[in-house]
Coordinates of C-alpha atoms in Angstrom, one line a residue:
M1 CA -6.5 -13.3 -23.9
S2 CA -3.8 -11.0 -25.3
L3 CA -0.7 -10.7 -23.0
D4 CA 0.5 -7.6 -24.8
A5 CA -0.8 -5.2 -22.1
F6 CA 1.1 -7.1 -19.4
F7 CA 4.3 -7.3 -21.5
E8 CA 4.1 -3.6 -22.2
Y9 CA 5.0 -2.8 -18.6
F10 CA 6.8 -5.8 -17.3
G11 CA 8.4 -7.1 -20.5
E12 CA 11.3 -4.7 -20.1
L13 CA 12.6 -6.1 -16.8
T14 CA 16.3 -7.1 -17.0
D15 CA 16.8 -10.9 -17.0
P16 CA 19.4 -11.6 -14.3
R17 CA 20.5 -14.9 -15.9
Q18 CA 23.4 -15.6 -18.3
T19 CA 21.9 -15.8 -21.8
A20 CA 23.3 -19.3 -22.6
K21 CA 21.7 -20.7 -19.5
I22 CA 18.1 -19.6 -20.1
S23 CA 15.6 -22.4 -20.4
Y24 CA 12.5 -20.6 -19.4
P25 CA 11.6 -17.1 -20.6
L26 CA 11.5 -14.5 -17.9
F27 CA 8.2 -13.2 -19.0
D28 CA 6.7 -16.7 -18.7
V29 CA 8.0 -17.0 -15.1
L30 CA 6.7 -13.5 -14.2
F31 CA 3.2 -14.3 -15.6
L32 CA 3.1 -17.6 -13.8
T33 CA 4.0 -16.0 -10.5
V34 CA 1.4 -13.2 -10.7
C35 CA -1.3 -15.7 -11.7
A36 CA -0.3 -18.1 -8.8
V37 CA -0.4 -15.3 -6.3
I38 CA -3.8 -14.2 -7.6
A39 CA -5.0 -17.7 -6.9
G40 CA -3.6 -17.7 -3.3
A41 CA 0.0 -19.1 -3.7
E42 CA 2.0 -18.3 -0.7
G43 CA 5.4 -19.8 -1.6
W44 CA 7.6 -21.3 -4.3
E45 CA 6.2 -24.8 -4.1
D46 CA 2.6 -23.3 -4.3
I47 CA 3.6 -21.5 -7.5
E48 CA 5.0 -24.7 -9.0
D49 CA 2.0 -26.7 -8.0
F50 CA -0.4 -24.0 -9.5
G51 CA 1.6 -24.0 -12.7
E52 CA 1.4 -27.8 -13.0
A53 CA -2.4 -27.8 -12.5
H54 CA -2.8 -25.1 -15.1
L55 CA 0.0 -26.1 -17.5
D56 CA -2.4 -26.7 -20.5
W57 CA -3.9 -23.2 -19.9
F58 CA -0.5 -21.5 -20.0
Q59 CA 0.7 -23.5 -23.0
D60 CA -2.5 -22.6 -25.0
K61 CA -1.2 -19.0 -24.6
G62 CA 2.2 -19.9 -25.9
L63 CA 4.0 -20.0 -22.6
F64 CA 6.2 -22.8 -21.1
T65 CA 6.5 -24.6 -24.4
N66 CA 9.3 -26.7 -22.9
G67 CA 7.5 -27.5 -19.7
L68 CA 7.3 -25.9 -16.3
P69 CA 10.4 -25.0 -14.1
V70 CA 10.7 -26.5 -10.6
H71 CA 10.1 -24.3 -7.6
D72 CA 13.8 -23.9 -6.9
T73 CA 14.3 -22.4 -10.4
I74 CA 11.3 -20.1 -10.0
A75 CA 12.8 -19.0 -6.6
R76 CA 16.2 -18.4 -8.1
I77 CA 14.8 -16.3 -11.0
V78 CA 12.4 -14.1 -9.0
S79 CA 15.0 -13.6 -6.1
A80 CA 17.6 -12.3 -8.6
L81 CA 15.3 -9.5 -10.2
D82 CA 16.3 -5.9 -9.7
P83 CA 13.8 -4.5 -7.1
T84 CA 14.2 -0.9 -8.4
E85 CA 13.4 -1.9 -11.9
F86 CA 10.4 -4.0 -10.7
Q87 CA 9.0 -1.2 -8.6
Q88 CA 9.3 1.3 -11.5
C89 CA 7.4 -1.1 -13.8
F90 CA 4.8 -1.6 -11.0
V91 CA 4.3 2.1 -10.5
H92 CA 3.8 2.8 -14.2
W93 CA 1.3 0.0 -14.4
A94 CA -0.6 1.0 -11.3
Q95 CA -0.8 4.6 -12.5
S96 CA -2.2 3.5 -15.8
V97 CA -5.0 1.5 -14.3
N98 CA -6.0 3.9 -11.5
E99 CA -8.7 6.3 -12.5
R100 CA -8.1 9.6 -11.0
T101 CA -11.0 11.1 -8.9
G102 CA -9.8 14.7 -8.9
S103 CA -8.6 15.7 -5.4
E104 CA -7.5 12.1 -4.6
L105 CA -6.3 11.0 -1.2
I106 CA -3.2 8.9 -1.3
A107 CA -2.3 7.3 2.1
I108 CA 1.3 6.4 2.7
D109 CA 2.2 3.9 5.5
G110 CA 4.6 1.1 6.4
K111 CA 4.2 -2.5 7.2
T112 CA 6.7 -5.1 8.4
L113 CA 6.8 -8.5 6.6
R114 CA 7.3 -10.6 9.7
G115 CA 8.0 -13.9 7.8
S116 CA 10.9 -12.3 5.9
Y117 CA 13.3 -12.6 9.0
D118 CA 16.5 -14.3 7.7
R119 CA 17.2 -17.0 10.2
E120 CA 20.6 -17.8 8.6
D121 CA 22.1 -14.3 8.6
R122 CA 19.8 -13.1 11.5
R123 CA 18.8 -10.1 9.4
S124 CA 15.7 -8.2 10.5
A125 CA 12.4 -8.6 8.7
I126 CA 12.0 -6.1 6.0
H127 CA 9.7 -3.1 6.2
M128 CA 7.6 -2.0 3.2
V129 CA 6.3 1.5 2.7
S130 CA 3.2 1.6 0.5
A131 CA 1.2 4.3 -1.3
F132 CA -2.5 3.5 -1.5
A133 CA -5.1 5.3 -3.5
V134 CA -7.9 5.3 -1.0
D135 CA -10.9 6.1 -3.2
N136 CA -10.2 3.3 -5.6
K137 CA -8.4 1.0 -3.2
V138 CA -5.4 0.7 -5.5
V139 CA -1.8 0.1 -4.4
M140 CA 0.2 2.8 -6.3
G141 CA 3.6 1.6 -5.3
Q142 CA 5.9 0.4 -2.5
L143 CA 9.5 0.4 -1.4
K144 CA 11.6 -1.7 1.0
T145 CA 13.3 -0.3 4.0
E146 CA 15.5 -2.2 6.5
A147 CA 13.6 -0.8 9.5
K148 CA 10.6 1.3 10.4
S149 CA 12.8 4.2 11.3
N150 CA 14.0 4.3 7.7
E151 CA 10.6 5.3 6.5
I152 CA 11.8 8.9 6.6
T153 CA 14.2 8.3 3.7
A154 CA 12.0 5.8 1.9
I155 CA 9.0 8.1 1.7
P156 CA 10.6 10.8 -0.5
A157 CA 12.0 8.0 -2.8
L158 CA 8.6 6.4 -3.1
L159 CA 7.0 9.8 -3.8
S160 CA 9.5 10.5 -6.5
L161 CA 8.0 7.5 -8.5
L162 CA 4.4 8.7 -8.2
D163 CA 2.2 11.2 -10.0
I164 CA 0.7 13.0 -7.0
N165 CA -0.2 16.2 -8.8
G166 CA -3.5 17.5 -7.4
C167 CA -3.6 14.8 -4.7
L168 CA -3.7 15.1 -0.9
V169 CA -1.0 12.8 0.6
S170 CA -1.6 11.6 4.2
I171 CA 1.2 10.3 6.3
D172 CA 1.4 9.4 10.0
A173 CA 3.7 11.2 12.4
M174 CA 6.8 9.3 11.3
G175 CA 6.5 11.2 8.0
C176 CA 6.0 14.6 9.6
Q177 CA 9.3 16.0 8.2
T178 CA 9.9 19.3 6.4
K179 CA 11.8 17.6 3.5
I180 CA 8.8 15.2 3.0
A181 CA 6.4 18.2 3.0
E182 CA 8.6 20.0 0.5
T183 CA 8.8 17.0 -1.7
I184 CA 5.0 16.7 -1.8
I185 CA 4.6 20.4 -2.6
S186 CA 7.3 20.4 -5.4
Q187 CA 5.4 17.6 -7.1
G188 CA 2.1 19.5 -7.2
G189 CA 0.4 17.6 -4.3
D190 CA -0.7 18.7 -0.8
Y191 CA 0.2 17.1 2.4
L192 CA -1.8 16.0 5.5
L193 CA 0.7 15.1 8.2
A194 CA 0.0 13.8 11.7
V195 CA 1.9 15.8 14.3
K196 CA 3.3 14.2 17.5
D197 CA 6.2 14.7 19.9
N198 CA 8.8 13.9 17.2
Q199 CA 8.1 17.5 16.2
E200 CA 7.7 18.7 19.8
L201 CA 7.6 22.5 19.3
L202 CA 5.2 22.2 16.4
H203 CA 3.1 19.8 18.3
R204 CA 2.8 22.2 21.2
A205 CA 2.0 25.1 19.0
V206 CA -0.8 23.2 17.1
Q207 CA -2.3 22.1 20.4
R208 CA -2.2 25.7 21.7
E209 CA -4.0 27.1 18.6
L210 CA -6.7 24.4 18.5
R211 CA -7.5 24.3 22.2
P212 CA -10.1 27.1 22.1
V213 CA -12.0 25.5 19.1
H214 CA -12.5 22.2 20.8
S215 CA -13.4 23.6 24.3
E216 CA -16.8 22.5 25.9
E217 CA -18.4 25.8 24.8
T218 CA -17.6 25.2 21.1
K219 CA -20.1 23.4 19.0
P220 CA -18.4 20.5 17.2
D221 CA -17.9 21.0 13.5
N222 CA -18.2 17.4 12.5
V223 CA -19.3 14.6 14.8
I224 CA -19.6 10.8 13.9
I225 CA -21.1 8.3 16.5
E226 CA -20.8 4.6 15.8
H227 CA -22.0 1.5 17.8
G228 CA -20.6 -1.9 17.2
H229 CA -18.4 -4.7 18.4
G230 CA -19.5 -4.1 22.0
R231 CA -18.4 -0.5 22.1
T232 CA -19.5 3.1 21.4
E233 CA -17.2 5.5 19.5
A234 CA -17.7 9.2 18.9
R235 CA -15.3 11.2 16.8
E236 CA -15.3 15.0 16.1
Y237 CA -13.1 17.1 13.9
H238 CA -12.1 20.7 14.0
V239 CA -9.9 22.9 11.7
L240 CA -8.4 26.3 11.8
P241 CA -6.3 28.3 9.3
A242 CA -2.6 28.0 10.0
T243 CA -2.0 31.8 9.7
A244 CA -0.9 32.2 13.3
L245 CA 1.9 29.7 13.0
L246 CA 3.4 30.8 9.6
A247 CA 5.9 33.2 11.1
E248 CA 6.8 30.8 13.9
F249 CA 7.4 27.8 11.6
P250 CA 8.5 29.2 8.2
E251 CA 10.2 25.9 7.5
W252 CA 6.8 24.2 6.9
K253 CA 6.3 25.3 3.3
G254 CA 2.7 25.8 2.2
M255 CA 1.1 25.1 5.6
K256 CA -2.5 26.4 5.5
T257 CA -4.7 24.3 7.9
L258 CA -4.4 23.0 11.4
G259 CA -6.7 20.2 12.5
V260 CA -7.6 18.0 15.4
A261 CA -9.5 14.7 15.4
I262 CA -11.0 13.8 18.9
G263 CA -11.9 10.2 19.5
Y264 CA -13.9 9.0 22.4
R265 CA -14.5 5.3 23.1
Q266 CA -16.4 3.3 25.7
D267 CA -16.6 -0.4 25.8
K268 CA -19.3 -2.6 27.2
S269 CA -17.7 -2.8 30.6
G270 CA -17.9 1.0 30.9
K271 CA -14.1 1.7 30.4
S272 CA -13.7 4.8 28.3
S273 CA -10.8 6.6 26.6
L274 CA -10.3 10.0 24.9
E275 CA -7.6 10.7 22.3
Y276 CA -6.6 13.9 20.5
R277 CA -4.7 13.6 17.2
Y278 CA -3.3 16.8 15.6
Y279 CA -2.5 17.6 12.0
I280 CA -1.1 20.1 9.7
S281 CA -2.0 20.4 5.9
S282 CA -1.0 22.5 3.0
A283 CA -4.5 22.3 1.6
E284 CA -7.3 24.5 2.6
L285 CA -9.5 22.0 4.4
D286 CA -12.9 22.5 5.9
A287 CA -14.1 20.2 8.7
A288 CA -15.9 17.8 6.4
R289 CA -12.9 17.2 4.0
F290 CA -10.5 17.0 6.9
A291 CA -12.7 14.4 8.7
A292 CA -13.0 12.4 5.4
A293 CA -9.2 12.5 4.9
V294 CA -8.3 11.4 8.4
R295 CA -10.8 8.5 8.2
G296 CA -9.6 7.7 4.8
H297 CA -6.0 7.4 5.8
W298 CA -6.8 4.5 8.0
G299 CA -8.2 2.7 5.0
I300 CA -4.7 1.6 4.2
E301 CA -4.8 -0.5 7.5
N302 CA -8.2 -2.0 6.8
S303 CA -8.2 -2.3 3.0
L304 CA -4.6 -3.1 2.4
H305 CA -2.5 -4.3 5.5
W306 CA -5.4 -6.3 7.0
V307 CA -6.2 -8.0 3.7
L308 CA -2.6 -8.8 3.0
D309 CA -2.3 -10.5 6.3
V310 CA -5.7 -12.2 6.6
S311 CA -6.5 -13.1 3.0
M312 CA -3.0 -13.4 1.5
K313 CA -1.2 -14.7 4.6
E314 CA 1.7 -12.2 4.1
D315 CA 3.0 -12.4 7.6
N316 CA 3.2 -16.1 7.4
C317 CA 5.3 -16.1 4.3
P318 CA 8.7 -17.5 5.3
I319 CA 10.6 -16.2 2.2
Y320 CA 13.8 -14.1 2.8
R321 CA 16.1 -15.0 0.0
E322 CA 17.9 -12.1 -1.7
N323 CA 15.3 -9.8 -3.2
A324 CA 12.4 -12.2 -3.0
P325 CA 10.5 -10.7 -0.1
E326 CA 10.3 -7.3 -1.8
I327 CA 9.4 -8.7 -5.2
L328 CA 6.8 -11.0 -3.8
A329 CA 5.3 -8.2 -1.9
G330 CA 4.9 -6.4 -5.2
F331 CA 3.2 -9.4 -6.7
R332 CA 0.8 -9.5 -3.9
H333 CA 0.0 -5.8 -4.3
M334 CA -0.4 -6.5 -8.0
A335 CA -2.8 -9.4 -7.4
L336 CA -4.8 -7.5 -4.9
N337 CA -5.3 -4.6 -7.4
M338 CA -6.4 -7.1 -10.1
L339 CA -8.8 -9.1 -7.8
R340 CA -10.5 -5.8 -6.8
S341 CA -10.8 -4.7 -10.4
E342 CA -12.9 -7.9 -11.2
T343 CA -16.4 -6.9 -10.1
S344 CA -18.6 -9.2 -12.1
K345 CA -19.1 -11.3 -8.9
K346 CA -19.5 -9.9 -5.4
A347 CA -17.1 -11.9 -3.2
S348 CA -14.3 -11.4 -0.7
I349 CA -10.7 -11.3 -1.8
R350 CA -10.2 -14.8 -0.3
R351 CA -13.1 -16.3 -2.1
K352 CA -12.0 -14.7 -5.4
Q353 CA -8.6 -16.3 -4.9
K354 CA -10.1 -19.7 -4.4
M355 CA -12.3 -19.3 -7.5
A356 CA -9.2 -18.3 -9.5
S357 CA -7.3 -21.3 -8.3
M358 CA -10.1 -23.8 -9.3
N359 CA -11.3 -22.1 -12.5
S360 CA -9.0 -20.8 -15.2
A361 CA -11.9 -19.0 -16.9
Y362 CA -12.4 -16.9 -13.8
L363 CA -8.6 -16.4 -13.4
E364 CA -8.6 -15.0 -16.9
K365 CA -11.5 -12.6 -16.1
V366 CA -9.5 -11.3 -13.1
I367 CA -6.4 -10.7 -15.3
I368 CA -8.4 -9.1 -18.1
A369 CA -10.1 -6.8 -15.6
G370 CA -6.7 -5.9 -14.1
L371 CA -5.1 -5.2 -17.5
A372 CA -8.2 -3.5 -19.0
S373 CA -6.9 0.0 -18.9
L374 CA -3.6 -1.1 -20.4
G375 CA -5.3 -2.7 -23.2
K376 CA -7.0 0.6 -24.1
K377 CA -3.7 2.3 -24.6

């Protein structure tokens, strides 16, 4: 297996160590870390143990010719990496392996890494904002914030790293900000933003315009009914041109569509609930595409956040040293992208991790699949 493709994107990371004190090449440590995370490693000792178990495999590839570093050394090297440099390398790699689908949906959402709470300095757990290509289930990039409220400033910074030309970018109500909408438009994308009371006047106006189209007399444009897990759910979707609001809200550049998603739920006890969620978009959306985008946005919860917590035990990872939480989050996203790209065997992410930990031949298949697009360059 050639490592040139991996080196092409991650070989330019600045080594934080003094040249005279380097015993283990930075590239070797980075490659060990991503391989170990692919195989389910959750902490520094796991990474060392994985390296020891597969040392012959690494040395056959010309890595760790002087032996393997101990976990403290691995932790010190990874924790000192520049997270900005790392994220730029990650984004360039992710964009090269993601096959564009045309009018692609990119969902942006945040997640708190609960295990990253610093008990010594009592610093809050970090919050990561991620961009997720819904159709291909590929993590496109991520940035750290110190709190959920800081998503407002992190989202434009993350968007600036991405190629969103021709894409529809969906964000929850936290990201319903005029500057974020302008950033998306300026980069050639379209926005789909949830509207709530943090934009009170806009929220009221969107409700007012959409109220007639989802009245009882109106035939639903798009209805989905599902039964499962002891409950029944029905969802319907309506859209309208945003023409009536353009003069009232000129600050929302490019606004073309208003939408409402109505959700009805009844559990097996008979308890029911009804929810209305309102949206604005710069794209001209019909009800079907609007419905697909709204449902697709929540794929970031089911296909990314849930997998990170359940399969990769992210919330249980008690690592908070320096830049380590952010860097390791990036490695987990990298590993997830690679595991999903290996399709020769139908298996859950967790099972693929176990196979990679026990079988270096399968681990190599995962890495080759993940780097395939790079190798074609």
